[in-house]
PDB file of C-alpha atoms and ligand atoms in Angstrom:
ATOM      1  CA  UNK A1242      11.139  -8.446 -20.093  1.00 91.00           C
ATOM      2  CA  UNK A1243       9.073  -5.360 -20.873  1.00 97.00           C
ATOM      3  CA  UNK A1244       5.489  -6.433 -20.212  1.00 98.00           C
ATOM      4  CA  UNK A1245       4.135  -3.916 -22.722  1.00 98.00           C
ATOM      5  CA  UNK A1246       1.539  -2.318 -20.434  1.00 98.00           C
ATOM      6  CA  UNK A1247       3.073   1.122 -19.854  1.00 98.00           C
ATOM      7  CA  UNK A1248       0.298   3.728 -19.749  1.00 98.00           C
ATOM      8  CA  UNK A1249      -2.509   1.151 -19.480  1.00 98.00           C
ATOM      9  CA  UNK A1250      -5.160   1.789 -16.799  1.00 98.00           C
ATOM     10  CA  UNK A1251      -5.671  -0.905 -14.190  1.00 98.00           C
ATOM     11  CA  UNK A1252      -8.359  -1.206 -11.529  1.00 99.00           C
ATOM     12  CA  UNK A1253      -6.961  -3.277  -8.673  1.00 99.00           C
ATOM     13  CA  UNK A1254      -9.576  -4.043  -6.025  1.00 98.00           C
ATOM     14  CA  UNK A1255      -8.880  -4.560  -2.317  1.00 98.00           C
ATOM     15  CA  UNK A1256      -5.289  -3.400  -2.632  1.00 98.00           C
ATOM     16  CA  UNK A1257      -4.156  -1.524   0.475  1.00 98.00           C
ATOM     17  CA  UNK A1258      -2.526  -4.707   1.825  1.00 98.00           C
ATOM     18  CA  UNK A1259      -1.646  -8.257   0.905  1.00 98.00           C
ATOM     19  CA  UNK A1260      -2.131  -9.865  -2.470  1.00 98.00           C
ATOM     20  CA  UNK A1261      -4.077  -7.007  -4.077  1.00 98.00           C
ATOM     21  CA  UNK A1262      -1.329  -4.618  -3.100  1.00 98.00           C
ATOM     22  CA  UNK A1263       1.312  -7.010  -4.500  1.00 98.00           C
ATOM     23  CA  UNK A1264      -0.546  -6.957  -7.834  1.00 99.00           C
ATOM     24  CA  UNK A1265      -0.848  -3.161  -7.821  1.00 98.00           C
ATOM     25  CA  UNK A1266       2.870  -2.795  -7.076  1.00 98.00           C
ATOM     26  CA  UNK A1267       3.891  -5.082  -9.945  1.00 98.00           C
ATOM     27  CA  UNK A1268       1.629  -3.218 -12.370  1.00 98.00           C
ATOM     28  CA  UNK A1269       2.916   0.197 -11.266  1.00 98.00           C
ATOM     29  CA  UNK A1270       6.521  -0.994 -11.619  1.00 98.00           C
ATOM     30  CA  UNK A1271       5.642  -1.852 -15.237  1.00 98.00           C
ATOM     31  CA  UNK A1272       4.395   1.679 -15.833  1.00 98.00           C
ATOM     32  CA  UNK A1273       0.639   1.045 -15.636  1.00 98.00           C
ATOM     33  CA  UNK A1274      -1.625   3.643 -14.007  1.00 98.00           C
ATOM     34  CA  UNK A1275      -3.685   2.168 -11.188  1.00 98.00           C
ATOM     35  CA  UNK A1276      -6.869   2.818  -9.300  1.00 98.00           C
ATOM     36  CA  UNK A1277      -6.575   1.010  -5.963  1.00 98.00           C
ATOM     37  CA  UNK A1278      -9.429   0.387  -3.552  1.00 98.00           C
ATOM     38  CA  UNK A1279      -9.969  -0.638   0.081  1.00 98.00           C
ATOM     39  CA  UNK A1280     -12.421   0.311   2.812  1.00 98.00           C
ATOM     40  CA  UNK A1281      -9.965   1.779   5.335  1.00 98.00           C
ATOM     41  CA  UNK A1282      -9.076   5.288   4.134  1.00 98.00           C
ATOM     42  CA  UNK A1283      -5.842   5.848   6.044  1.00 98.00           C
ATOM     43  CA  UNK A1284      -4.186   2.557   5.099  1.00 98.00           C
ATOM     44  CA  UNK A1285      -5.284   3.045   1.495  1.00 98.00           C
ATOM     45  CA  UNK A1286      -3.793   6.528   1.274  1.00 98.00           C
ATOM     46  CA  UNK A1287      -0.534   5.325   2.776  1.00 98.00           C
ATOM     47  CA  UNK A1288      -0.432   2.397   0.331  1.00 98.00           C
ATOM     48  CA  UNK A1289      -1.143   4.731  -2.589  1.00 98.00           C
ATOM     49  CA  UNK A1290       1.735   7.002  -1.580  1.00 98.00           C
ATOM     50  CA  UNK A1291       4.084   3.999  -1.331  1.00 98.00           C
ATOM     51  CA  UNK A1292       2.923   2.685  -4.709  1.00 98.00           C
ATOM     52  CA  UNK A1293       3.448   6.121  -6.234  1.00 98.00           C
ATOM     53  CA  UNK A1294       7.030   6.147  -4.953  1.00 98.00           C
ATOM     54  CA  UNK A1295       7.739   2.973  -6.945  1.00 98.00           C
ATOM     55  CA  UNK A1296       7.262   4.889 -10.188  1.00 97.00           C
ATOM     56  CA  UNK A1297       6.756   8.640  -9.862  1.00 94.00           C
ATOM     57  CA  UNK A1298       5.590   8.941 -13.510  1.00 95.00           C
ATOM     58  CA  UNK A1299       2.646   6.571 -13.027  1.00 96.00           C
ATOM     59  CA  UNK A1300      -0.764   7.716 -11.851  1.00 98.00           C
ATOM     60  CA  UNK A1301      -1.951   6.082  -8.630  1.00 98.00           C
ATOM     61  CA  UNK A1302      -5.527   6.907  -7.614  1.00 98.00           C
ATOM     62  CA  UNK A1303      -6.902   5.631  -4.272  1.00 98.00           C
ATOM     63  CA  UNK A1304     -10.667   5.149  -4.018  1.00 98.00           C
ATOM     64  CA  UNK A1305     -12.019   4.226  -0.590  1.00 98.00           C
ATOM     65  CA  UNK A1306     -15.115   2.030  -0.528  1.00 98.00           C
ATOM     66  CA  UNK A1307     -16.536  -1.448  -0.205  1.00 98.00           C
ATOM     67  CA  UNK A1308     -16.016  -3.221  -3.530  1.00 98.00           C
ATOM     68  CA  UNK A1309     -18.750  -5.717  -2.652  1.00 97.00           C
ATOM     69  CA  UNK A1310     -21.346  -2.909  -2.738  1.00 97.00           C
ATOM     70  CA  UNK A1311     -22.770  -1.285  -5.887  1.00 98.00           C
ATOM     71  CA  UNK A1312     -21.711   2.170  -4.620  1.00 98.00           C
ATOM     72  CA  UNK A1313     -18.146   0.990  -3.991  1.00 98.00           C
ATOM     73  CA  UNK A1314     -17.900  -0.478  -7.481  1.00 98.00           C
ATOM     74  CA  UNK A1315     -19.383   2.621  -9.127  1.00 98.00           C
ATOM     75  CA  UNK A1316     -16.866   4.889  -7.395  1.00 98.00           C
ATOM     76  CA  UNK A1317     -13.934   2.663  -8.358  1.00 98.00           C
ATOM     77  CA  UNK A1318     -15.018   2.404 -11.994  1.00 98.00           C
ATOM     78  CA  UNK A1319     -15.684   6.141 -12.221  1.00 98.00           C
ATOM     79  CA  UNK A1320     -12.122   6.915 -11.133  1.00 98.00           C
ATOM     80  CA  UNK A1321     -10.624   4.886 -14.000  1.00 98.00           C
ATOM     81  CA  UNK A1322     -10.642   6.731 -17.369  1.00 97.00           C
ATOM     82  CA  UNK A1323     -10.867   3.301 -18.998  1.00 97.00           C
ATOM     83  CA  UNK A1324     -10.288  -0.151 -17.570  1.00 98.00           C
ATOM     84  CA  UNK A1325      -7.659  -2.016 -19.603  1.00 98.00           C
ATOM     85  CA  UNK A1326      -6.739  -4.308 -16.722  1.00 99.00           C
ATOM     86  CA  UNK A1327      -9.080  -5.496 -13.990  1.00 99.00           C
ATOM     87  CA  UNK A1328      -7.862  -7.334 -10.901  1.00 99.00           C
ATOM     88  CA  UNK A1329     -10.814  -8.440  -8.786  1.00 98.00           C
ATOM     89  CA  UNK A1330     -10.309  -9.121  -5.101  1.00 98.00           C
ATOM     90  CA  UNK A1331     -12.080  -8.740  -1.752  1.00 97.00           C
ATOM     91  CA  UNK A1332     -11.662 -10.093   1.737  1.00 94.00           C
ATOM     92  CA  UNK A1333     -12.315 -13.794   2.165  1.00 93.00           C
ATOM     93  CA  UNK A1334     -15.310 -15.115   4.111  1.00 93.00           C
ATOM     94  CA  UNK A1335     -14.814 -16.282   7.705  1.00 90.00           C
ATOM     95  CA  UNK A1336     -14.028 -19.917   8.521  1.00 88.00           C
ATOM     96  CA  UNK A1337     -16.587 -22.030  10.362  1.00 89.00           C
ATOM     97  CA  UNK A1338     -19.000 -24.950  10.253  1.00 93.00           C
ATOM     98  CA  UNK A1339     -21.799 -24.992   7.670  1.00 96.00           C
ATOM     99  CA  UNK A1340     -24.265 -25.991  10.407  1.00 97.00           C
ATOM    100  CA  UNK A1341     -23.856 -22.510  11.861  1.00 97.00           C
ATOM    101  CA  UNK A1342     -24.299 -20.548   8.619  1.00 97.00           C
ATOM    102  CA  UNK A1343     -27.642 -19.145   7.560  1.00 98.00           C
ATOM    103  CA  UNK A1344     -28.841 -17.679   4.285  1.00 98.00           C
ATOM    104  CA  UNK A1345     -27.454 -14.232   5.156  1.00 98.00           C
ATOM    105  CA  UNK A1346     -23.940 -15.684   5.677  1.00 98.00           C
ATOM    106  CA  UNK A1347     -24.099 -17.407   2.296  1.00 98.00           C
ATOM    107  CA  UNK A1348     -25.395 -14.308   0.532  1.00 97.00           C
ATOM    108  CA  UNK A1349     -22.546 -12.222   1.988  1.00 97.00           C
ATOM    109  CA  UNK A1350     -19.972 -14.733   0.742  1.00 98.00           C
ATOM    110  CA  UNK A1351     -21.564 -15.061  -2.693  1.00 98.00           C
ATOM    111  CA  UNK A1352     -21.857 -11.266  -2.972  1.00 97.00           C
ATOM    112  CA  UNK A1353     -18.198 -10.705  -2.101  1.00 97.00           C
ATOM    113  CA  UNK A1354     -16.459 -13.611  -3.791  1.00 98.00           C
ATOM    114  CA  UNK A1355     -18.679 -14.367  -6.773  1.00 98.00           C
ATOM    115  CA  UNK A1356     -21.120 -11.590  -7.690  1.00 98.00           C
ATOM    116  CA  UNK A1357     -18.792  -8.608  -7.114  1.00 98.00           C
ATOM    117  CA  UNK A1358     -16.191  -9.895  -9.621  1.00 98.00           C
ATOM    118  CA  UNK A1359     -18.977 -10.790 -12.079  1.00 98.00           C
ATOM    119  CA  UNK A1360     -20.468  -7.270 -11.823  1.00 98.00           C
ATOM    120  CA  UNK A1361     -17.025  -5.731 -12.373  1.00 99.00           C
ATOM    121  CA  UNK A1362     -16.432  -7.905 -15.438  1.00 99.00           C
ATOM    122  CA  UNK A1363     -19.881  -7.015 -16.740  1.00 98.00           C
ATOM    123  CA  UNK A1364     -19.000  -3.323 -16.477  1.00 98.00           C
ATOM    124  CA  UNK A1365     -15.648  -3.619 -18.243  1.00 98.00           C
ATOM    125  CA  UNK A1366     -15.111  -6.521 -20.659  1.00 98.00           C
ATOM    126  CA  UNK A1367     -17.174  -5.223 -23.584  1.00 98.00           C
ATOM    127  CA  UNK A1368     -15.246  -1.925 -23.544  1.00 98.00           C
ATOM    128  CA  UNK A1369     -11.996  -3.899 -23.493  1.00 98.00           C
ATOM    129  CA  UNK A1370     -13.181  -5.897 -26.518  1.00 98.00           C
ATOM    130  CA  UNK A1371     -14.074  -2.719 -28.434  1.00 98.00           C
ATOM    131  CA  UNK A1372     -10.568  -1.346 -27.808  1.00 98.00           C
ATOM    132  CA  UNK A1373      -8.911  -4.678 -28.678  1.00 98.00           C
ATOM    133  CA  UNK A1374      -7.078  -5.169 -25.382  1.00 98.00           C
ATOM    134  CA  UNK A1375      -8.225  -6.386 -21.996  1.00 98.00           C
ATOM    135  CA  UNK A1376      -6.877  -8.433 -19.124  1.00 99.00           C
ATOM    136  CA  UNK A1377      -8.910  -9.690 -16.179  1.00 99.00           C
ATOM    137  CA  UNK A1378      -7.350 -11.510 -13.253  1.00 99.00           C
ATOM    138  CA  UNK A1379      -9.602 -12.743 -10.467  1.00 98.00           C
ATOM    139  CA  UNK A1380      -7.891 -13.495  -7.159  1.00 98.00           C
ATOM    140  CA  UNK A1381      -9.640 -16.637  -5.932  1.00 98.00           C
ATOM    141  CA  UNK A1382      -8.047 -19.319  -3.737  1.00 97.00           C
ATOM    142  CA  UNK A1383      -6.209 -22.617  -3.751  1.00 96.00           C
ATOM    143  CA  UNK A1384      -9.327 -23.814  -1.909  1.00 93.00           C
ATOM    144  CA  UNK A1385     -11.086 -23.936  -5.294  1.00 94.00           C
ATOM    145  CA  UNK A1386      -8.802 -26.829  -6.254  1.00 95.00           C
ATOM    146  CA  UNK A1387      -8.200 -28.348  -2.828  1.00 94.00           C
ATOM    147  CA  UNK A1388     -11.149 -27.335  -0.621  1.00 93.00           C
ATOM    148  CA  UNK A1389     -10.565 -26.786   3.102  1.00 88.00           C
ATOM    149  CA  UNK A1390     -13.367 -27.972   5.355  1.00 88.00           C
ATOM    150  CA  UNK A1391     -13.528 -24.853   7.520  1.00 87.00           C
ATOM    151  CA  UNK A1392     -13.567 -22.555   4.486  1.00 91.00           C
ATOM    152  CA  UNK A1393     -16.896 -23.837   3.138  1.00 95.00           C
ATOM    153  CA  UNK A1394     -18.193 -20.336   2.332  1.00 96.00           C
ATOM    154  CA  UNK A1395     -15.068 -19.640   0.303  1.00 96.00           C
ATOM    155  CA  UNK A1396     -15.060 -23.077  -1.373  1.00 96.00           C
ATOM    156  CA  UNK A1397     -18.666 -22.633  -2.475  1.00 96.00           C
ATOM    157  CA  UNK A1398     -18.721 -18.983  -3.561  1.00 97.00           C
ATOM    158  CA  UNK A1399     -15.381 -19.085  -5.375  1.00 98.00           C
ATOM    159  CA  UNK A1400     -16.239 -22.313  -7.182  1.00 97.00           C
ATOM    160  CA  UNK A1401     -19.312 -20.534  -8.541  1.00 98.00           C
ATOM    161  CA  UNK A1402     -17.084 -17.740  -9.869  1.00 98.00           C
ATOM    162  CA  UNK A1403     -14.643 -20.259 -11.333  1.00 98.00           C
ATOM    163  CA  UNK A1404     -17.396 -22.054 -13.256  1.00 98.00           C
ATOM    164  CA  UNK A1405     -18.770 -18.774 -14.561  1.00 98.00           C
ATOM    165  CA  UNK A1406     -15.341 -17.550 -15.709  1.00 98.00           C
ATOM    166  CA  UNK A1407     -14.685 -20.827 -17.542  1.00 98.00           C
ATOM    167  CA  UNK A1408     -17.633 -20.009 -19.795  1.00 98.00           C
ATOM    168  CA  UNK A1409     -17.151 -16.246 -20.086  1.00 98.00           C
ATOM    169  CA  UNK A1410     -13.451 -16.410 -20.984  1.00 98.00           C
ATOM    170  CA  UNK A1411     -14.333 -18.566 -23.990  1.00 98.00           C
ATOM    171  CA  UNK A1412     -16.864 -16.166 -25.495  1.00 98.00           C
ATOM    172  CA  UNK A1413     -15.518 -15.418 -28.952  1.00 98.00           C
ATOM    173  CA  UNK A1414     -16.572 -11.770 -28.746  1.00 98.00           C
ATOM    174  CA  UNK A1415     -13.984 -11.478 -25.934  1.00 98.00           C
ATOM    175  CA  UNK A1416     -11.281 -14.052 -26.681  1.00 98.00           C
ATOM    176  CA  UNK A1417     -11.057 -13.070 -30.365  1.00 98.00           C
ATOM    177  CA  UNK A1418     -10.713  -9.390 -29.375  1.00 98.00           C
ATOM    178  CA  UNK A1419      -7.647  -9.888 -27.159  1.00 98.00           C
ATOM    179  CA  UNK A1420      -9.580  -9.936 -23.885  1.00 99.00           C
ATOM    180  CA  UNK A1421      -8.329 -12.632 -21.521  1.00 99.00           C
ATOM    181  CA  UNK A1422      -9.867 -13.690 -18.226  1.00 99.00           C
ATOM    182  CA  UNK A1423      -7.929 -15.867 -15.782  1.00 99.00           C
ATOM    183  CA  UNK A1424      -8.016 -16.775 -12.109  1.00 98.00           C
ATOM    184  CA  UNK A1425      -5.019 -16.750  -9.783  1.00 98.00           C
ATOM    185  CA  UNK A1426      -5.300 -19.244  -6.927  1.00 98.00           C
ATOM    186  CA  UNK A1427      -3.114 -18.359  -3.937  1.00 97.00           C
ATOM    187  CA  UNK A1428      -1.877 -21.101  -1.648  1.00 96.00           C
ATOM    188  CA  UNK A1429      -0.452 -19.718   1.610  1.00 96.00           C
ATOM    189  CA  UNK A1430       0.916 -16.183   1.317  1.00 97.00           C
ATOM    190  CA  UNK A1431       2.339 -14.206   4.204  1.00 97.00           C
ATOM    191  CA  UNK A1432      -0.374 -11.571   4.618  1.00 97.00           C
ATOM    192  CA  UNK A1433      -2.522 -10.208   7.446  1.00 94.00           C
ATOM    193  CA  UNK A1434      -5.311 -12.548   6.352  1.00 91.00           C
ATOM    194  CA  UNK A1435      -3.094 -15.620   6.720  1.00 92.00           C
ATOM    195  CA  UNK A1436      -1.948 -14.499  10.172  1.00 93.00           C
ATOM    196  CA  UNK A1437      -5.541 -13.847  11.301  1.00 89.00           C
ATOM    197  CA  UNK A1438      -6.711 -17.242  10.025  1.00 85.00           C
ATOM    198  CA  UNK A1439      -3.836 -18.983  11.771  1.00 89.00           C
ATOM    199  CA  UNK A1440      -4.388 -17.109  15.022  1.00 91.00           C
ATOM    200  CA  UNK A1441      -7.975 -18.438  14.963  1.00 84.00           C
ATOM    201  CA  UNK A1442      -6.757 -22.002  14.241  1.00 85.00           C
ATOM    202  CA  UNK A1443      -4.209 -21.769  17.066  1.00 91.00           C
ATOM    203  CA  UNK A1444      -6.870 -20.560  19.521  1.00 91.00           C
ATOM    204  CA  UNK A1445      -9.254 -23.342  18.430  1.00 86.00           C
ATOM    205  CA  UNK A1446      -6.537 -25.989  18.822  1.00 90.00           C
ATOM    206  CA  UNK A1447      -5.261 -24.518  22.105  1.00 95.00           C
ATOM    207  CA  UNK A1448      -1.758 -24.293  20.622  1.00 95.00           C
ATOM    208  CA  UNK A1449       0.705 -21.391  20.473  1.00 96.00           C
ATOM    209  CA  UNK A1450       0.515 -19.347  17.266  1.00 95.00           C
ATOM    210  CA  UNK A1451       4.186 -20.102  16.448  1.00 95.00           C
ATOM    211  CA  UNK A1452       3.555 -23.876  16.520  1.00 95.00           C
ATOM    212  CA  UNK A1453       0.686 -23.607  14.044  1.00 93.00           C
ATOM    213  CA  UNK A1454       2.595 -21.110  11.870  1.00 95.00           C
ATOM    214  CA  UNK A1455       5.707 -23.337  11.687  1.00 95.00           C
ATOM    215  CA  UNK A1456       3.739 -26.488  10.957  1.00 93.00           C
ATOM    216  CA  UNK A1457       1.841 -24.740   8.139  1.00 92.00           C
ATOM    217  CA  UNK A1458       5.064 -23.233   6.780  1.00 94.00           C
ATOM    218  CA  UNK A1459       6.485 -26.714   6.291  1.00 93.00           C
ATOM    219  CA  UNK A1460       3.399 -28.045   4.504  1.00 89.00           C
ATOM    220  CA  UNK A1461       4.435 -26.829   1.040  1.00 90.00           C
ATOM    221  CA  UNK A1462       7.513 -28.406  -0.590  1.00 97.00           C
ATOM    222  CA  UNK A1463       8.920 -24.862  -0.812  1.00 97.00           C
ATOM    223  CA  UNK A1464       8.896 -24.853   3.032  1.00 97.00           C
ATOM    224  CA  UNK A1465       7.928 -21.212   3.149  1.00 98.00           C
ATOM    225  CA  UNK A1466       4.987 -18.937   2.594  1.00 98.00           C
ATOM    226  CA  UNK A1467       4.672 -16.985  -0.612  1.00 98.00           C
ATOM    227  CA  UNK A1468       5.439 -13.264  -0.728  1.00 98.00           C
ATOM    228  CA  UNK A1469       2.770 -10.910  -2.109  1.00 98.00           C
ATOM    229  CA  UNK A1470       5.365  -9.566  -4.595  1.00 98.00           C
ATOM    230  CA  UNK A1471       5.684 -13.054  -6.118  1.00 98.00           C
ATOM    231  CA  UNK A1472       1.939 -13.187  -6.509  1.00 98.00           C
ATOM    232  CA  UNK A1473       1.984  -9.701  -8.046  1.00 98.00           C
ATOM    233  CA  UNK A1474       4.636 -10.705 -10.580  1.00 98.00           C
ATOM    234  CA  UNK A1475       2.479 -13.608 -11.816  1.00 98.00           C
ATOM    235  CA  UNK A1476      -0.503 -11.279 -12.031  1.00 99.00           C
ATOM    236  CA  UNK A1477       1.465  -8.681 -14.003  1.00 98.00           C
ATOM    237  CA  UNK A1478       2.572 -11.329 -16.500  1.00 98.00           C
ATOM    238  CA  UNK A1479      -1.041 -12.447 -17.032  1.00 98.00           C
ATOM    239  CA  UNK A1480      -1.896  -8.774 -17.615  1.00 98.00           C
ATOM    240  CA  UNK A1481       0.953  -8.292 -20.049  1.00 98.00           C
ATOM    241  CA  UNK A1482       0.911  -7.830 -23.799  1.00 98.00           C
ATOM    242  CA  UNK A1483       2.596 -11.262 -24.044  1.00 98.00           C
ATOM    243  CA  UNK A1484      -0.212 -13.207 -22.361  1.00 98.00           C
ATOM    244  CA  UNK A1485      -2.903 -12.759 -25.018  1.00 98.00           C
ATOM    245  CA  UNK A1486      -3.125 -16.505 -25.725  1.00 98.00           C
ATOM    246  CA  UNK A1487      -3.687 -17.492 -22.088  1.00 98.00           C
ATOM    247  CA  UNK A1488      -7.349 -17.379 -21.128  1.00 98.00           C
ATOM    248  CA  UNK A1489      -9.826 -19.306 -18.992  1.00 98.00           C
ATOM    249  CA  UNK A1490      -7.031 -20.695 -16.836  1.00 98.00           C
ATOM    250  CA  UNK A1491      -6.720 -21.294 -13.100  1.00 98.00           C
ATOM    251  CA  UNK A1492      -3.129 -20.743 -11.985  1.00 98.00           C
ATOM    252  CA  UNK A1493      -2.297 -22.221  -8.625  1.00 97.00           C
ATOM    253  CA  UNK A1494       0.594 -20.450  -6.887  1.00 98.00           C
ATOM    254  CA  UNK A1495       1.308 -22.483  -3.784  1.00 97.00           C
ATOM    255  CA  UNK A1496       4.977 -23.516  -3.565  1.00 97.00           C
ATOM    256  CA  UNK A1497       4.019 -27.035  -4.685  1.00 96.00           C
ATOM    257  CA  UNK A1498       1.519 -27.650  -1.859  1.00 96.00           C
ATOM    258  CA  UNK A1499      -1.150 -29.195  -4.096  1.00 96.00           C
ATOM    259  CA  UNK A1500      -0.048 -32.814  -4.511  1.00 94.00           C
ATOM    260  CA  UNK A1501      -1.729 -33.721  -7.827  1.00 93.00           C
ATOM    261  CA  UNK A1502      -0.202 -34.029 -11.314  1.00 92.00           C
ATOM    262  CA  UNK A1503      -2.781 -31.658 -12.842  1.00 89.00           C
TER     263      UNK A1503
HETATM  264  P1  LIG B2590      -5.405  -9.177   3.472  1.00 74.11           P
HETATM  265  O1  LIG B2590      -3.949  -9.188   3.709  1.00 74.11           O
HETATM  266  O2  LIG B2590      -6.337  -9.247   4.636  1.00 74.11           O
HETATM  267  O3  LIG B2590      -5.753  -7.887   2.593  1.00 74.11           O
HETATM  268  C1  LIG B2590      -7.057  -7.667   2.179  1.00 74.11           C
HETATM  269  C2  LIG B2590      -7.149  -6.344   1.440  1.00 74.11           C
HETATM  270  O4  LIG B2590      -8.457  -6.240   0.893  1.00 74.11           O
HETATM  271  C3  LIG B2590      -6.973  -5.133   2.333  1.00 74.11           C
HETATM  272  O5  LIG B2590      -6.391  -4.109   1.578  1.00 74.11           O
HETATM  273  C4  LIG B2590      -8.402  -4.793   2.702  1.00 74.11           C
HETATM  274  O6  LIG B2590      -8.504  -3.443   3.115  1.00 74.11           O
HETATM  275  C5  LIG B2590      -9.100  -5.071   1.378  1.00 74.11           C
HETATM  276  N1  LIG B2590     -10.513  -5.404   1.450  1.00 74.11           N
HETATM  277  C6  LIG B2590     -11.064  -6.418   2.151  1.00 74.11           C
HETATM  278  N2  LIG B2590     -12.396  -6.434   1.966  1.00 74.11           N
HETATM  279  C7  LIG B2590     -12.674  -5.414   1.115  1.00 74.11           C
HETATM  280  C8  LIG B2590     -13.874  -4.911   0.545  1.00 74.11           C
HETATM  281  N3  LIG B2590     -15.066  -5.463   0.825  1.00 74.11           N
HETATM  282  N4  LIG B2590     -13.806  -3.850  -0.293  1.00 74.11           N
HETATM  283  C9  LIG B2590     -12.618  -3.278  -0.578  1.00 74.11           C
HETATM  284  N5  LIG B2590     -11.451  -3.714  -0.069  1.00 74.11           N
HETATM  285  C10 LIG B2590     -11.491  -4.768   0.772  1.00 74.11           C
HETATM  286  O7  LIG B2590      -5.862 -10.415   2.551  1.00 74.11           O
HETATM  287  P2  LIG B2590      -5.006 -11.252   1.453  1.00 74.11           P
HETATM  288  O8  LIG B2590      -4.271 -12.323   2.162  1.00 74.11           O
HETATM  289  O9  LIG B2590      -4.294 -10.315   0.559  1.00 74.11           O
HETATM  290  O10 LIG B2590      -6.189 -11.997   0.687  1.00 74.11           O
HETATM  291  C11 LIG B2590      -6.799 -11.468  -0.479  1.00 74.11           C
HETATM  292  C12 LIG B2590      -7.814 -12.499  -0.965  1.00 74.11           C
HETATM  293  O11 LIG B2590      -7.133 -13.722  -1.274  1.00 74.11           O
HETATM  294  C13 LIG B2590      -8.866 -12.849   0.095  1.00 74.11           C
HETATM  295  O12 LIG B2590     -10.097 -13.067  -0.516  1.00 74.11           O
HETATM  296  C14 LIG B2590      -8.334 -14.149   0.682  1.00 74.11           C
HETATM  297  O13 LIG B2590      -9.351 -14.943   1.227  1.00 74.11           O
HETATM  298  C15 LIG B2590      -7.719 -14.784  -0.552  1.00 74.11           C
HETATM  299  N6  LIG B2590      -6.708 -15.788  -0.193  1.00 74.11           N
HETATM  300  C16 LIG B2590      -5.582 -15.450   0.483  1.00 74.11           C
HETATM  301  C17 LIG B2590      -4.643 -16.430   0.806  1.00 74.11           C
HETATM  302  C18 LIG B2590      -3.373 -16.104   1.560  1.00 74.11           C
HETATM  303  O14 LIG B2590      -2.592 -17.016   1.864  1.00 74.11           O
HETATM  304  N7  LIG B2590      -3.084 -14.876   1.886  1.00 74.11           N
HETATM  305  C19 LIG B2590      -4.864 -17.762   0.427  1.00 74.11           C
HETATM  306  C20 LIG B2590      -6.020 -18.074  -0.273  1.00 74.11           C
HETATM  307  C21 LIG B2590      -6.937 -17.081  -0.571  1.00 74.11           C
HETATM  308  P3  LIG B2590      -9.728  -2.965   4.059  1.00 74.11           P
HETATM  309  O15 LIG B2590      -9.878  -3.996   5.139  1.00 74.11           O
HETATM  310  O16 LIG B2590      -9.303  -1.614   4.564  1.00 74.11           O
HETATM  311  O17 LIG B2590     -10.930  -2.890   3.175  1.00 74.11           O
END
């Protein structure tokens, strides 16, 4: 299927590794031009070169910076001639116990996983509506649907974003102008973040990493972790010309791990 986004400009945040990179790769394969961001310059430049190799005709522009800061967002937006597609993403907050978190911890999580995506949408969706095409995908977490105790900062901040998006996506000045806004909720995907989280769990439980990894792998009916390319393919479809009637949705991609009917 031709997704109908050749030549569109996409801003994909936090995309030198993992899920953001999977999304950028799928969009580049479809012929979109991408601006990709991350804080680490070297890894970002390497990722940009590898993305470019997927489709030499596409434009791939790396912009180093912290997407949770106003300066990082300004630089990323300035590098994109126009934003037709916006994929918001940033690192997840650390696990822990809410008794140990203070106001500064909460503000960091809310800044990164709620306010940064909202600021990026604020900067882009009205332009999308004027041009009659826009796709926003926010990378959130399966924890929005099935909260995990130790990820309280993530559960809280991302639920705030989810509630906000539910209202924004239904604004007629956006939905009636072919601007869609959806959230993608990853379950367990084989990325550096997953490995780091599981190393911490293994240390806390006094178990070998492999034991924790294997037990988690078997939790989903699919009996495996997701691959970032699978996540990217779902993202690219939501960003496609064919997905104009899908908005305000929360797509869980978790190999069947969530046990509910809805
Ligand atoms: P990852 O493998 O650690 O990759 C994170 C990417 O984001 C890297 O490119 C990183 O590069 C960049 N990044 C992090 N913070 C940034 C910032 N402030 N500004 C710009 N770039 C930033 O993580 P992932 O597994 O792809 O996870 C992506 C998001 O999905 C996270 O919020 C995570 O919590 C969430 N999630 C992941 C899973 C999973 O199974 N993987 C499940 C649920 C939710 P730099 O470090 O160089 O900036």
